[in-house]
CSV table of N, CA and C in Angstrom, one decimal:
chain,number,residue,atom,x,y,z
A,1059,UNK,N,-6.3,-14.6,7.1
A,1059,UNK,CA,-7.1,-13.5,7.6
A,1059,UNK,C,-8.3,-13.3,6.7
A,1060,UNK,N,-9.2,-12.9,7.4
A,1060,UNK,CA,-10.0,-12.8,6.5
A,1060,UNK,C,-10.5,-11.6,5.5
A,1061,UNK,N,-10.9,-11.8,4.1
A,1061,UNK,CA,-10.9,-10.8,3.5
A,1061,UNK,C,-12.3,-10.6,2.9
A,1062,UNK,N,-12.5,-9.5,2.7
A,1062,UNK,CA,-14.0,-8.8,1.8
A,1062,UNK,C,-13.4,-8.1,0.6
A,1063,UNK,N,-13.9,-9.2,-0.1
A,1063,UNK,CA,-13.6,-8.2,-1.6
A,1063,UNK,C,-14.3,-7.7,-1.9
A,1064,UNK,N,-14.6,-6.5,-2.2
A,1064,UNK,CA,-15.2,-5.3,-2.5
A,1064,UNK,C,-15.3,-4.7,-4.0
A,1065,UNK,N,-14.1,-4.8,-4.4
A,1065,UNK,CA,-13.5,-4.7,-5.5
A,1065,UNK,C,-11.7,-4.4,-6.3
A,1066,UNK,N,-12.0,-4.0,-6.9
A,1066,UNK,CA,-10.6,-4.0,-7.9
A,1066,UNK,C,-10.6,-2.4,-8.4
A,1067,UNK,N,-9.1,-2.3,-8.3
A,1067,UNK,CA,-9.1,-1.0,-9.2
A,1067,UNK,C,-7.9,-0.9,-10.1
A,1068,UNK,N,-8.1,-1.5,-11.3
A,1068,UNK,CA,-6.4,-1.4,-12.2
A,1068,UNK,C,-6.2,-0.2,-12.9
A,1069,UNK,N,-4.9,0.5,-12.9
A,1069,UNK,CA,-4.1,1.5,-13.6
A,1069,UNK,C,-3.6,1.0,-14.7
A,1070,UNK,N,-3.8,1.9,-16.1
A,1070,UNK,CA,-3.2,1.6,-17.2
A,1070,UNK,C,-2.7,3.0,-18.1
A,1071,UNK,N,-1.3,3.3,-17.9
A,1071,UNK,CA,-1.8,4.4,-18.8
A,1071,UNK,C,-1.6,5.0,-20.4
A,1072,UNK,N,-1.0,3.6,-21.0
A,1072,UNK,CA,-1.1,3.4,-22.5
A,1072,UNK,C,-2.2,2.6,-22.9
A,1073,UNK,N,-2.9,3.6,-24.3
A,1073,UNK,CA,-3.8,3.4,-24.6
A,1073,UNK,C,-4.0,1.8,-25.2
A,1074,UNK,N,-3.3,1.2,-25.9
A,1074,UNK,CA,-3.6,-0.2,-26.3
A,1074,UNK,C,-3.6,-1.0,-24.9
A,1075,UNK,N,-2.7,-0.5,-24.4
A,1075,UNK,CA,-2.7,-1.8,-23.1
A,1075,UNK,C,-4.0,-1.7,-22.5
A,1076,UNK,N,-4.2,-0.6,-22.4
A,1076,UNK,CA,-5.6,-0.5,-21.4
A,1076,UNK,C,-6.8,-1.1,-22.2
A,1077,UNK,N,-6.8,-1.2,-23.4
A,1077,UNK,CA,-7.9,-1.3,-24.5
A,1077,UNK,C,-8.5,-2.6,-24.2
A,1078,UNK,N,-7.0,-3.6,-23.9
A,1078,UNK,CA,-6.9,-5.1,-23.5
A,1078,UNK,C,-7.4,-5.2,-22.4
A,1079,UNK,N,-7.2,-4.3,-21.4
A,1079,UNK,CA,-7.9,-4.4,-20.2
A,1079,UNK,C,-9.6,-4.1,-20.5
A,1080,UNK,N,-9.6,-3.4,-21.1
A,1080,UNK,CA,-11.0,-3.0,-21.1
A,1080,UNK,C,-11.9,-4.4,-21.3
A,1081,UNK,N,-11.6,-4.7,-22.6
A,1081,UNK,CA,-11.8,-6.7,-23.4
A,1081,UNK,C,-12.0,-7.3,-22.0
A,1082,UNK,N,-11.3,-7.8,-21.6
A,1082,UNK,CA,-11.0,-8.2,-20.7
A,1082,UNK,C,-11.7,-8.2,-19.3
A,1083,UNK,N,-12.0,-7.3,-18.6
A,1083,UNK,CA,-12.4,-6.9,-17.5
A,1083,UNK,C,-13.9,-6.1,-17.5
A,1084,UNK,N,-14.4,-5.8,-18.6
A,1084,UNK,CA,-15.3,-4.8,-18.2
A,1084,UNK,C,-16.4,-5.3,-17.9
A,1085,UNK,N,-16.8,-6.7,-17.7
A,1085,UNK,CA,-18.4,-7.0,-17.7
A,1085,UNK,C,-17.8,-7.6,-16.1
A,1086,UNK,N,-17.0,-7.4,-15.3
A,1086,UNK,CA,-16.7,-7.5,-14.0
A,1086,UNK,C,-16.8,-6.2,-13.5
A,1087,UNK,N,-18.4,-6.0,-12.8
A,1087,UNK,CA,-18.9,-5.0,-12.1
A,1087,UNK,C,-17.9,-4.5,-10.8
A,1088,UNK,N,-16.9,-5.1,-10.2
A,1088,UNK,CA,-16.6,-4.5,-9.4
A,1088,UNK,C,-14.9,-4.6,-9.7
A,1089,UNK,N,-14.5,-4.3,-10.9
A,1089,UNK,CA,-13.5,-4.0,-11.4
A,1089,UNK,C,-13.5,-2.8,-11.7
A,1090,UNK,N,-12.5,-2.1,-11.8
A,1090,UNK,CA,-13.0,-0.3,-12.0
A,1090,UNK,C,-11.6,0.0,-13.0
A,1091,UNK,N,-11.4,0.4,-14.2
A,1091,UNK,CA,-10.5,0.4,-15.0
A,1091,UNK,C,-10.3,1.8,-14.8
A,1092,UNK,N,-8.8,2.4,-14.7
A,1092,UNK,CA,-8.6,3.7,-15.3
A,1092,UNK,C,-7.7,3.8,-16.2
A,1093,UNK,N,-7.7,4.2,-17.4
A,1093,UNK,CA,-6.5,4.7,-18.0
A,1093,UNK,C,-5.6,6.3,-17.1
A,1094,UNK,N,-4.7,5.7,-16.6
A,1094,UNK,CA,-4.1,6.9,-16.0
A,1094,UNK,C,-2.8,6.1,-15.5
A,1095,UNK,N,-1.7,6.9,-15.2
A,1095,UNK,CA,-0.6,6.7,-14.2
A,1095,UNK,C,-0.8,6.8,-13.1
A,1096,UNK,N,-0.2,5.7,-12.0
A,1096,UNK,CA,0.1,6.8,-10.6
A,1096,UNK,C,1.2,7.4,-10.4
A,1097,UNK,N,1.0,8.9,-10.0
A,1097,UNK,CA,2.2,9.8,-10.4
A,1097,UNK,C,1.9,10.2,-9.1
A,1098,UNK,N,3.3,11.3,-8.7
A,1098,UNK,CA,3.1,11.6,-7.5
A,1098,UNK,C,2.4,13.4,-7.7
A,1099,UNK,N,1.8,13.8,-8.5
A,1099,UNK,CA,0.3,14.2,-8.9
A,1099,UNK,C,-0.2,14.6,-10.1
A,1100,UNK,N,-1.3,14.6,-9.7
A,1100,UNK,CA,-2.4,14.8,-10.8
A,1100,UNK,C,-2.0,15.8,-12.0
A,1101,UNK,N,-2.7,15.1,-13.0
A,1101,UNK,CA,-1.9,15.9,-14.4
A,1101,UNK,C,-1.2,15.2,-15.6
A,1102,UNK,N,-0.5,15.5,-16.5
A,1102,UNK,CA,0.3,14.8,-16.9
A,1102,UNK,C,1.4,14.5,-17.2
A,1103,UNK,N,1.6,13.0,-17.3
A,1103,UNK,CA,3.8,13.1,-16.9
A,1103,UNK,C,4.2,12.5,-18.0
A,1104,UNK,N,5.5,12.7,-18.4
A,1104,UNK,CA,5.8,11.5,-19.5
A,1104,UNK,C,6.2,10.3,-19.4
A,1105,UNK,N,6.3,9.5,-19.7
A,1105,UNK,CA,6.5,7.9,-20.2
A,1105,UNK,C,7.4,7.9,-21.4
A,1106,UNK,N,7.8,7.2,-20.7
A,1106,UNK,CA,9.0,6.3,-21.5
A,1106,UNK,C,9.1,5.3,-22.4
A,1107,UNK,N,8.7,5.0,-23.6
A,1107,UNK,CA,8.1,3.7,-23.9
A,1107,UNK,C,9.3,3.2,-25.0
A,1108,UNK,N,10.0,2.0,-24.6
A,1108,UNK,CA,11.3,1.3,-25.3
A,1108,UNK,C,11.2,0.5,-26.8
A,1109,UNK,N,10.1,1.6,-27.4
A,1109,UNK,CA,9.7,0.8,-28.9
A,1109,UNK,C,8.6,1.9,-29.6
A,1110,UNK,N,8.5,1.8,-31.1
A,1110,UNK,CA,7.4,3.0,-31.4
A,1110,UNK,C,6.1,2.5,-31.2
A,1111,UNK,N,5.7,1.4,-30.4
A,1111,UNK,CA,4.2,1.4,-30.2
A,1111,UNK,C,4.4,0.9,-28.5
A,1112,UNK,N,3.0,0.5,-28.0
A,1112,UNK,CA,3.2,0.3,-26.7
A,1112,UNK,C,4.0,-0.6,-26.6
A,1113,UNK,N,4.2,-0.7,-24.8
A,1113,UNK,CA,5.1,-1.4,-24.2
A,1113,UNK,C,5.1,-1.5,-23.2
A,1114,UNK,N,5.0,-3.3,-22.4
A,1114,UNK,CA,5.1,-3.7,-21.1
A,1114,UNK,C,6.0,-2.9,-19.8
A,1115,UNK,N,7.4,-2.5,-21.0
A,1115,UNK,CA,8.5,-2.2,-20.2
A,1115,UNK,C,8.4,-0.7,-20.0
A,1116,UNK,N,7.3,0.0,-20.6
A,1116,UNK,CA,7.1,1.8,-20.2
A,1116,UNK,C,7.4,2.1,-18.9
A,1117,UNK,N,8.3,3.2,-18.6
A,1117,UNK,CA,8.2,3.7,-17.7
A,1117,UNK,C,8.2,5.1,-17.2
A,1118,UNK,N,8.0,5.5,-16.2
A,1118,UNK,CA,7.9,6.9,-15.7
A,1118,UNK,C,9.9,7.5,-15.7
A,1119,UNK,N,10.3,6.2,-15.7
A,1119,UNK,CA,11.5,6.9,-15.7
A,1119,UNK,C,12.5,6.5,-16.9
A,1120,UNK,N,13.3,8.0,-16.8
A,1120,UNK,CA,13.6,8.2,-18.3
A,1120,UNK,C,14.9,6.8,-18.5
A,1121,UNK,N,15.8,6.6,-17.8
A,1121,UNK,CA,16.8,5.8,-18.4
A,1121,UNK,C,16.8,3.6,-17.7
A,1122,UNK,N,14.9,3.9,-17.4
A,1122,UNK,CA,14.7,2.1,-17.1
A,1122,UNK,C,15.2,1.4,-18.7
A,1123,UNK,N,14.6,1.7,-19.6
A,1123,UNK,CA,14.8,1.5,-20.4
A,1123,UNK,C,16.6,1.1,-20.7
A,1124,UNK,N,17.3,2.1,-20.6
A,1124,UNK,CA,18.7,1.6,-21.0
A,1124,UNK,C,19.4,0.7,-20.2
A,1125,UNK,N,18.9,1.2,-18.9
A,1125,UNK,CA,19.4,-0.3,-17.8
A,1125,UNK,C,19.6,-1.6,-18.3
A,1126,UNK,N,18.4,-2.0,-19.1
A,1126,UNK,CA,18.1,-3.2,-19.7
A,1126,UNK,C,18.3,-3.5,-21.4
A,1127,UNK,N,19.6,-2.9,-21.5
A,1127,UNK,CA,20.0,-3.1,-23.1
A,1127,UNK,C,19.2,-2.2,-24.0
A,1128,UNK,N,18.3,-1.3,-24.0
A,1128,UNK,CA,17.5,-0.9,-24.8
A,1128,UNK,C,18.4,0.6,-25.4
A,1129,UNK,N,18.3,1.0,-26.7
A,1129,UNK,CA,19.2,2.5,-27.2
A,1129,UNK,C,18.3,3.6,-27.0
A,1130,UNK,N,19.0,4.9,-26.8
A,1130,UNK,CA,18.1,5.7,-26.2
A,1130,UNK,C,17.5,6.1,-27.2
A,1131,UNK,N,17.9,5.9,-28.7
A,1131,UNK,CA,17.3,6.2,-30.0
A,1131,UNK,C,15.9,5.6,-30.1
A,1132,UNK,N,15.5,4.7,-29.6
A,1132,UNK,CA,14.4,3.8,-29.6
A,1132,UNK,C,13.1,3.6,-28.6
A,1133,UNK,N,14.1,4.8,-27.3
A,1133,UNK,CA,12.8,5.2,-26.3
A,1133,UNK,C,12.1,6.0,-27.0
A,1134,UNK,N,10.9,6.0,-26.9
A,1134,UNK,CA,9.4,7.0,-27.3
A,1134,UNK,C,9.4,7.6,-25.8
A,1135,UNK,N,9.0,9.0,-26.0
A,1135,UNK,CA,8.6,9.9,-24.8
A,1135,UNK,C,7.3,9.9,-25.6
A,1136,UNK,N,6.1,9.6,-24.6
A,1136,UNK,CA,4.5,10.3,-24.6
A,1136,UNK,C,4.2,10.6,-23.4
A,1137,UNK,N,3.2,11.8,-23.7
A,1137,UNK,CA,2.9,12.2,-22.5
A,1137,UNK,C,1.4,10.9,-22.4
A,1138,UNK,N,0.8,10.7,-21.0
A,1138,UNK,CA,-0.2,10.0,-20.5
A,1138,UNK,C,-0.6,10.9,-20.0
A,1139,UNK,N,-1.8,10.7,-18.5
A,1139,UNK,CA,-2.6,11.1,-17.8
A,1139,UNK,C,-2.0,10.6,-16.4
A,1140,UNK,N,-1.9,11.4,-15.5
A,1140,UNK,CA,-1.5,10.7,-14.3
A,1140,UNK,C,-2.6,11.5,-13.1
A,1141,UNK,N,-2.3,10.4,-12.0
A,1141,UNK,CA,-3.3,10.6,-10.7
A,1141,UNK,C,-2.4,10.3,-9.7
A,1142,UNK,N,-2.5,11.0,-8.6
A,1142,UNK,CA,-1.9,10.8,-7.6
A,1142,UNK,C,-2.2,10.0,-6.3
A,1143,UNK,N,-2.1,9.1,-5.8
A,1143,UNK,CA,-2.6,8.2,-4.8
A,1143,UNK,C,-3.5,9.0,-3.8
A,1144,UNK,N,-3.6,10.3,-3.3
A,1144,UNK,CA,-4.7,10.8,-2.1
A,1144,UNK,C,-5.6,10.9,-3.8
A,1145,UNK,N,-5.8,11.2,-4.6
A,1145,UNK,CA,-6.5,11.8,-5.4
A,1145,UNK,C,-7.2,10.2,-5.7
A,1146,UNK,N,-6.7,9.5,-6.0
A,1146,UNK,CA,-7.4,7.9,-6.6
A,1146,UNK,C,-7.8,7.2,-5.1
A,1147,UNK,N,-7.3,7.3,-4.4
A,1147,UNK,CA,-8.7,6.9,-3.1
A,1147,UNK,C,-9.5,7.7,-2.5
A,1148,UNK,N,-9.6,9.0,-3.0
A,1148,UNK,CA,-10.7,10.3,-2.5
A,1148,UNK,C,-11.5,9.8,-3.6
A,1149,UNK,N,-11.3,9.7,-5.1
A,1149,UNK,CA,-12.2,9.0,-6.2
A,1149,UNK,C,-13.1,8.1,-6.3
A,1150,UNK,N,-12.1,7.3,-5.9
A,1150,UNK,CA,-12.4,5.9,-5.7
A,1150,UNK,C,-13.2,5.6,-4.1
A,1151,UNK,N,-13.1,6.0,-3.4
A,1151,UNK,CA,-13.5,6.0,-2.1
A,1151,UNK,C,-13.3,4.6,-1.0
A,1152,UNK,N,-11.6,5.3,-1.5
A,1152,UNK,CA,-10.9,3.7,-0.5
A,1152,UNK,C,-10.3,4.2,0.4
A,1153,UNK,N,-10.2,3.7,1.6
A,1153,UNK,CA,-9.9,3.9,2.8
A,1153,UNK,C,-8.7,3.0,3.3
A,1154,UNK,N,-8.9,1.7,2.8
A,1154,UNK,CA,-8.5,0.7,3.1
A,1154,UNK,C,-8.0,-0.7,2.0
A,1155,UNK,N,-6.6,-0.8,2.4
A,1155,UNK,CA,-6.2,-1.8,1.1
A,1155,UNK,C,-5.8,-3.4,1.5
A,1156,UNK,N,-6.4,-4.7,1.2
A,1156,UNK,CA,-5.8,-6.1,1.8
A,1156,UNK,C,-5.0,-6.2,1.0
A,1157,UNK,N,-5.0,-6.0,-0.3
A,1157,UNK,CA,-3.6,-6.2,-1.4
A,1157,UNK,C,-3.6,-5.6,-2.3
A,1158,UNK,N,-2.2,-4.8,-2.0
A,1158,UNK,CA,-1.5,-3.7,-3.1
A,1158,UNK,C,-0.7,-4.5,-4.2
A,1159,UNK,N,-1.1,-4.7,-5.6
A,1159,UNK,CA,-0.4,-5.0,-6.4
A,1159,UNK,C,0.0,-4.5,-7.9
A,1160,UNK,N,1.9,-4.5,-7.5
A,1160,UNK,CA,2.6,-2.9,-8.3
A,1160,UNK,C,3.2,-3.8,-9.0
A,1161,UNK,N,3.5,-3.1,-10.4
A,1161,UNK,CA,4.2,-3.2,-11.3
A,1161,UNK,C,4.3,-2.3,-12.4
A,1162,UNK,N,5.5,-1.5,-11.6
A,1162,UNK,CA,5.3,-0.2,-12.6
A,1162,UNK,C,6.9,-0.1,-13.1
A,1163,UNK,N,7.6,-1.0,-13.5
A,1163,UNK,CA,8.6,-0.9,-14.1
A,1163,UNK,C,10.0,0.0,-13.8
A,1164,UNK,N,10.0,-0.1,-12.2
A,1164,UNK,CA,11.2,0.8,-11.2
A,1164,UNK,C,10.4,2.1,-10.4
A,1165,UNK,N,9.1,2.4,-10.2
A,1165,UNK,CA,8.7,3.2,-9.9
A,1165,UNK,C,7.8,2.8,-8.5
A,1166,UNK,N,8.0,0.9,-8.5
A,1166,UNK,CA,7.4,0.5,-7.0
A,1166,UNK,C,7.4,1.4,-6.1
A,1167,UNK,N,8.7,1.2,-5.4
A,1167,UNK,CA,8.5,1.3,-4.2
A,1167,UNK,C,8.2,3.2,-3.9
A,1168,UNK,N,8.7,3.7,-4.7
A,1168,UNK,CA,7.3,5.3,-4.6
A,1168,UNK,C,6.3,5.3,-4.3
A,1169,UNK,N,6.0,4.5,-5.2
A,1169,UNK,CA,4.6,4.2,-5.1
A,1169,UNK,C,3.9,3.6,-3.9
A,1170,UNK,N,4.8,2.7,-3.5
A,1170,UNK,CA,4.2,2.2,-2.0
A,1170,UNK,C,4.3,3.2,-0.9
A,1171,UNK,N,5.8,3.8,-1.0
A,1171,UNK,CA,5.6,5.4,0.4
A,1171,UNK,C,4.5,6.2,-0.3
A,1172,UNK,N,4.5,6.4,-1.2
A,1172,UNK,CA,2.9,7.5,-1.7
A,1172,UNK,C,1.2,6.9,-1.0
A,1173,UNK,N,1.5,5.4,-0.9
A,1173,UNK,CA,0.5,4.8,-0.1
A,1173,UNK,C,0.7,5.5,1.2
A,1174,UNK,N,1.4,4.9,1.5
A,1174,UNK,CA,1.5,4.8,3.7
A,1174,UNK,C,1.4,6.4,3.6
A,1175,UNK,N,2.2,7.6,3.0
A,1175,UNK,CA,2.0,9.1,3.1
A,1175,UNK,C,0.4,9.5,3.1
A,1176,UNK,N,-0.4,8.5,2.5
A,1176,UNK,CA,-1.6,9.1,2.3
A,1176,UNK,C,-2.5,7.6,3.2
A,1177,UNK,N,-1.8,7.4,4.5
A,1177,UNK,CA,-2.7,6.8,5.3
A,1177,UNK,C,-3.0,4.8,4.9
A,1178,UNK,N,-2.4,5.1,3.9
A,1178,UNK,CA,-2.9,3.4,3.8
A,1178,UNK,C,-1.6,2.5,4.0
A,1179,UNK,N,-1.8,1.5,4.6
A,1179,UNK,CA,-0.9,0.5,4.7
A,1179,UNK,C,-2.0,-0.8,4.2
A,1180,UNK,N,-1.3,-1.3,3.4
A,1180,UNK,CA,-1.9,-2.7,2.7
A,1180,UNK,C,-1.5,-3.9,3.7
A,1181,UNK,N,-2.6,-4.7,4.0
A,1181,UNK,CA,-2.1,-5.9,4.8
A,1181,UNK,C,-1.1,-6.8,3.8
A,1182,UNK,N,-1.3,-7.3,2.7
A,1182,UNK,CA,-0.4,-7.5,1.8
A,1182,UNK,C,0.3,-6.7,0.3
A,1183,UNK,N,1.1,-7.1,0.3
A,1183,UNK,CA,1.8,-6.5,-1.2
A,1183,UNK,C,2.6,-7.3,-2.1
A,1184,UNK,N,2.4,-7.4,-2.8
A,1184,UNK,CA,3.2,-7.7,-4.0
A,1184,UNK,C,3.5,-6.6,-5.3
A,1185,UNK,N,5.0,-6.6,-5.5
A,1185,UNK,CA,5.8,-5.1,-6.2
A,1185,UNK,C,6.8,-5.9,-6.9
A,1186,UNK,N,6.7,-5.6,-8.2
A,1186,UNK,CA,8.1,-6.1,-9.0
A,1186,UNK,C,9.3,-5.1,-8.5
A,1187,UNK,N,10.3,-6.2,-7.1
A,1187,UNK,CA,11.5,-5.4,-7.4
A,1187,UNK,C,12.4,-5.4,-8.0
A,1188,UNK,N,12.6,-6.7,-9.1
A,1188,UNK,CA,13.8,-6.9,-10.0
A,1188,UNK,C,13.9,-5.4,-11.1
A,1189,UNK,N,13.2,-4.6,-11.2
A,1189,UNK,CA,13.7,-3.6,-11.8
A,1189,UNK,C,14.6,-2.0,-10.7
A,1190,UNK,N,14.0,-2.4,-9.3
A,1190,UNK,CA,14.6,-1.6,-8.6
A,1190,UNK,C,16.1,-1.1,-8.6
A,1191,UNK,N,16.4,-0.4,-8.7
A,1191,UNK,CA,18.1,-0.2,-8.4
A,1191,UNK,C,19.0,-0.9,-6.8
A,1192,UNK,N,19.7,-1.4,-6.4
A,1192,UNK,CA,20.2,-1.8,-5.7
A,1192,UNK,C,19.9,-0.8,-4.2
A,1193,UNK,N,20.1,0.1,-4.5
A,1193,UNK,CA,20.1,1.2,-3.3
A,1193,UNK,C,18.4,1.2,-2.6
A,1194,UNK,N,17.6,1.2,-3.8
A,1194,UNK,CA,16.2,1.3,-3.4
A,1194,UNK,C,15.7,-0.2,-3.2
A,1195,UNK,N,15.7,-1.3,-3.5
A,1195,UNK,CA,15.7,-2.4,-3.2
A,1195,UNK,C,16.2,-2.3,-1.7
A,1196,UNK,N,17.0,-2.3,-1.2
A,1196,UNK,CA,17.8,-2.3,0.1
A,1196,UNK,C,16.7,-1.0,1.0
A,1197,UNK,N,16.6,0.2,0.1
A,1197,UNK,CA,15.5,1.5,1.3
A,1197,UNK,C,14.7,0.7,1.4
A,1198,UNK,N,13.4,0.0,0.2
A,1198,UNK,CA,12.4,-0.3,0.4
A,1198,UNK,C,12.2,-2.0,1.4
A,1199,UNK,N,13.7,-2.8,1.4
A,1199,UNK,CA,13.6,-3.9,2.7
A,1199,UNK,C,13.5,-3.1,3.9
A,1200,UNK,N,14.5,-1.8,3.7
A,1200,UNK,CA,14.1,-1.4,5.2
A,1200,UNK,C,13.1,-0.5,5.9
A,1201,UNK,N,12.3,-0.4,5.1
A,1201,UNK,CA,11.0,0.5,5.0
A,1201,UNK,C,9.6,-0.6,5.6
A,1202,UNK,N,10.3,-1.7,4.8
A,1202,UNK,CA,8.9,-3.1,5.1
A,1202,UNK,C,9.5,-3.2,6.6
A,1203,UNK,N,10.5,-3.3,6.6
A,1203,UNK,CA,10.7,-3.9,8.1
A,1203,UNK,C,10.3,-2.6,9.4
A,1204,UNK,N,10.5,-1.5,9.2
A,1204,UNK,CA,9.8,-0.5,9.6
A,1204,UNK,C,8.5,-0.4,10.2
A,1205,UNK,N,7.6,-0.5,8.8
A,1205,UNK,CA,6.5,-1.0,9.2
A,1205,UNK,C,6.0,-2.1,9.6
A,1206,UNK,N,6.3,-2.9,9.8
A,1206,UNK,CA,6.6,-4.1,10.9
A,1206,UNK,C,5.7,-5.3,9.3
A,1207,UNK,N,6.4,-5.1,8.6
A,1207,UNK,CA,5.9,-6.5,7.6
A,1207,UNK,C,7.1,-7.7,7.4
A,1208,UNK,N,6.7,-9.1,7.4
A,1208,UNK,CA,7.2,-10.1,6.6
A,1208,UNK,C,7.5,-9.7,5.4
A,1209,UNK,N,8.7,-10.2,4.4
A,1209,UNK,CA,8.6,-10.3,2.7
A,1209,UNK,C,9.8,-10.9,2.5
A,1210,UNK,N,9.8,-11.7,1.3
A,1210,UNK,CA,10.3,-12.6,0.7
A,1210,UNK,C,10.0,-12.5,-0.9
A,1211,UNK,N,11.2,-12.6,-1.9
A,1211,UNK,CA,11.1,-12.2,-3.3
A,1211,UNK,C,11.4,-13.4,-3.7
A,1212,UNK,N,10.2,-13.4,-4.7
A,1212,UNK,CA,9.2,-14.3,-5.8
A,1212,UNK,C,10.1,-14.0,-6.9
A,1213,UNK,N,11.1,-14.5,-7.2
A,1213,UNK,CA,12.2,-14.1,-8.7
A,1213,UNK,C,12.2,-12.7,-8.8
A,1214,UNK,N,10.9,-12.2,-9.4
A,1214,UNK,CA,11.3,-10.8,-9.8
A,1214,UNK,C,10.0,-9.9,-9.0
A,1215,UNK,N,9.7,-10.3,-8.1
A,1215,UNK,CA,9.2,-10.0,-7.2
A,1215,UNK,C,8.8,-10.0,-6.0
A,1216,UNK,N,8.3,-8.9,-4.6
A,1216,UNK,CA,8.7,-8.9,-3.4
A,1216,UNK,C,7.4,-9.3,-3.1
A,1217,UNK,N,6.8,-10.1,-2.3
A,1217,UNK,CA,5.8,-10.3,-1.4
A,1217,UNK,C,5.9,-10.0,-0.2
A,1218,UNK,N,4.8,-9.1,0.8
A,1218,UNK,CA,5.0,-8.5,1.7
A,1218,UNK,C,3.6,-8.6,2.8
A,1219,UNK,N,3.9,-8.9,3.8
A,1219,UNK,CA,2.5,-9.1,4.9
A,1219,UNK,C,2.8,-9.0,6.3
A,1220,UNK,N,1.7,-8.2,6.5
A,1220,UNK,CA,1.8,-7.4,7.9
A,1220,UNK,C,2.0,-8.7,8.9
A,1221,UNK,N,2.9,-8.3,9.6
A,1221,UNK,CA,3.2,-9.3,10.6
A,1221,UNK,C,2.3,-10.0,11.7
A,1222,UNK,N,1.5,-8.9,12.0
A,1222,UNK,CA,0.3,-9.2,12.7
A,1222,UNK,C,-0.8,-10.5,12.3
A,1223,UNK,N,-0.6,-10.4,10.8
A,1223,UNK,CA,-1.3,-11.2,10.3
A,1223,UNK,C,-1.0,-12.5,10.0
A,1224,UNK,N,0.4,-12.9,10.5
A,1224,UNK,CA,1.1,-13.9,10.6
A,1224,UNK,C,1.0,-15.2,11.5
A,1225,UNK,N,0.5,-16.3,11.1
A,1225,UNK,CA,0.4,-16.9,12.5
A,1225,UNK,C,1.2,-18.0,12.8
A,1226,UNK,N,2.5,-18.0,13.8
A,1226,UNK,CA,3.6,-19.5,13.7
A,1226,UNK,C,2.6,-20.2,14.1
A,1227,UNK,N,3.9,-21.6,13.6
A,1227,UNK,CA,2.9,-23.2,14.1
A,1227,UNK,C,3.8,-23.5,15.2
């Protein structure tokens, strides 16, 4: 299908990680960095972070961390900055998404109904759901199929595309 890249918009809401982003990305004009969460709204939330400095594995929710061997002695609670999906494409002035790509450490598939709630459906997606819980893994297959998408998981992640956009041989 064909696509118009327009641009990029990455979420980061720990300050070192984002710093790397910044290195990284900033002399790409149509990259748009924010330090922020997406939360389901605006303001600030806490994070979870499974070490005393940053970390890949932070999350919005409080016990990702123990799921995966970590002691609760050694989760860090900080508060971040968070934005809410109508609020970051009223900002950002997006209407329209060709590819949604999540990895928010169990907080995917929220994040993807916080999309479609606020009008967008992405022609493609890609979402880490090996941190999903079993139950939401299983809502969020039946939510893709709902909206009438293909998907198939990439190890530790789901790839997902509108069926329309699919062409058999």
């Amino acid at each position: 299908f064909p696509v118009t890249i327009r641009g990029a918009v990455l979420l980061e809401p720990q300050k070192a990680p984002f710093e790397k982003l910044v290195e990284k990305y900033s002399s790409f004009k149509r990259i748009k960095l924010i330090n922020s969460a997406v939360a389901e709204k605006d303001g600030d939330v806490r994070l979870f972070v499974p070490s005393k400095k940053s970390s890949l594995q932070a999350s919005l929710l409080v016990d990702h961390a123990t799921r995966f061997g970590k002691k609760k002695s050694d989760i860090q609670e900080i508060w971040v900055k968070s934005i809410s999906i109508p609020s970051l494409l009223s900002r950002e002035g997006i209407n329209n998404v060709d590819l949604l790509q999540i990895d928010t450490e169990g907080m995917d598939f929220e994040i993807i109904k916080w999309f479609f709630q606020a009008g967008i459906e992405p022609k493609c997606m890609n979402f880490e759901s090996f941190h999903l819980s079993r139950d939401a893994k299983k809502m969020a297959e039946a939510f893709l199929i709902e909206k009438g998408y293909w998907f198939f998981e990439t190890g530790q992640d789901t790839f997902a595309i509108k069926e329309s956009l699919v062409r058999l041989a």
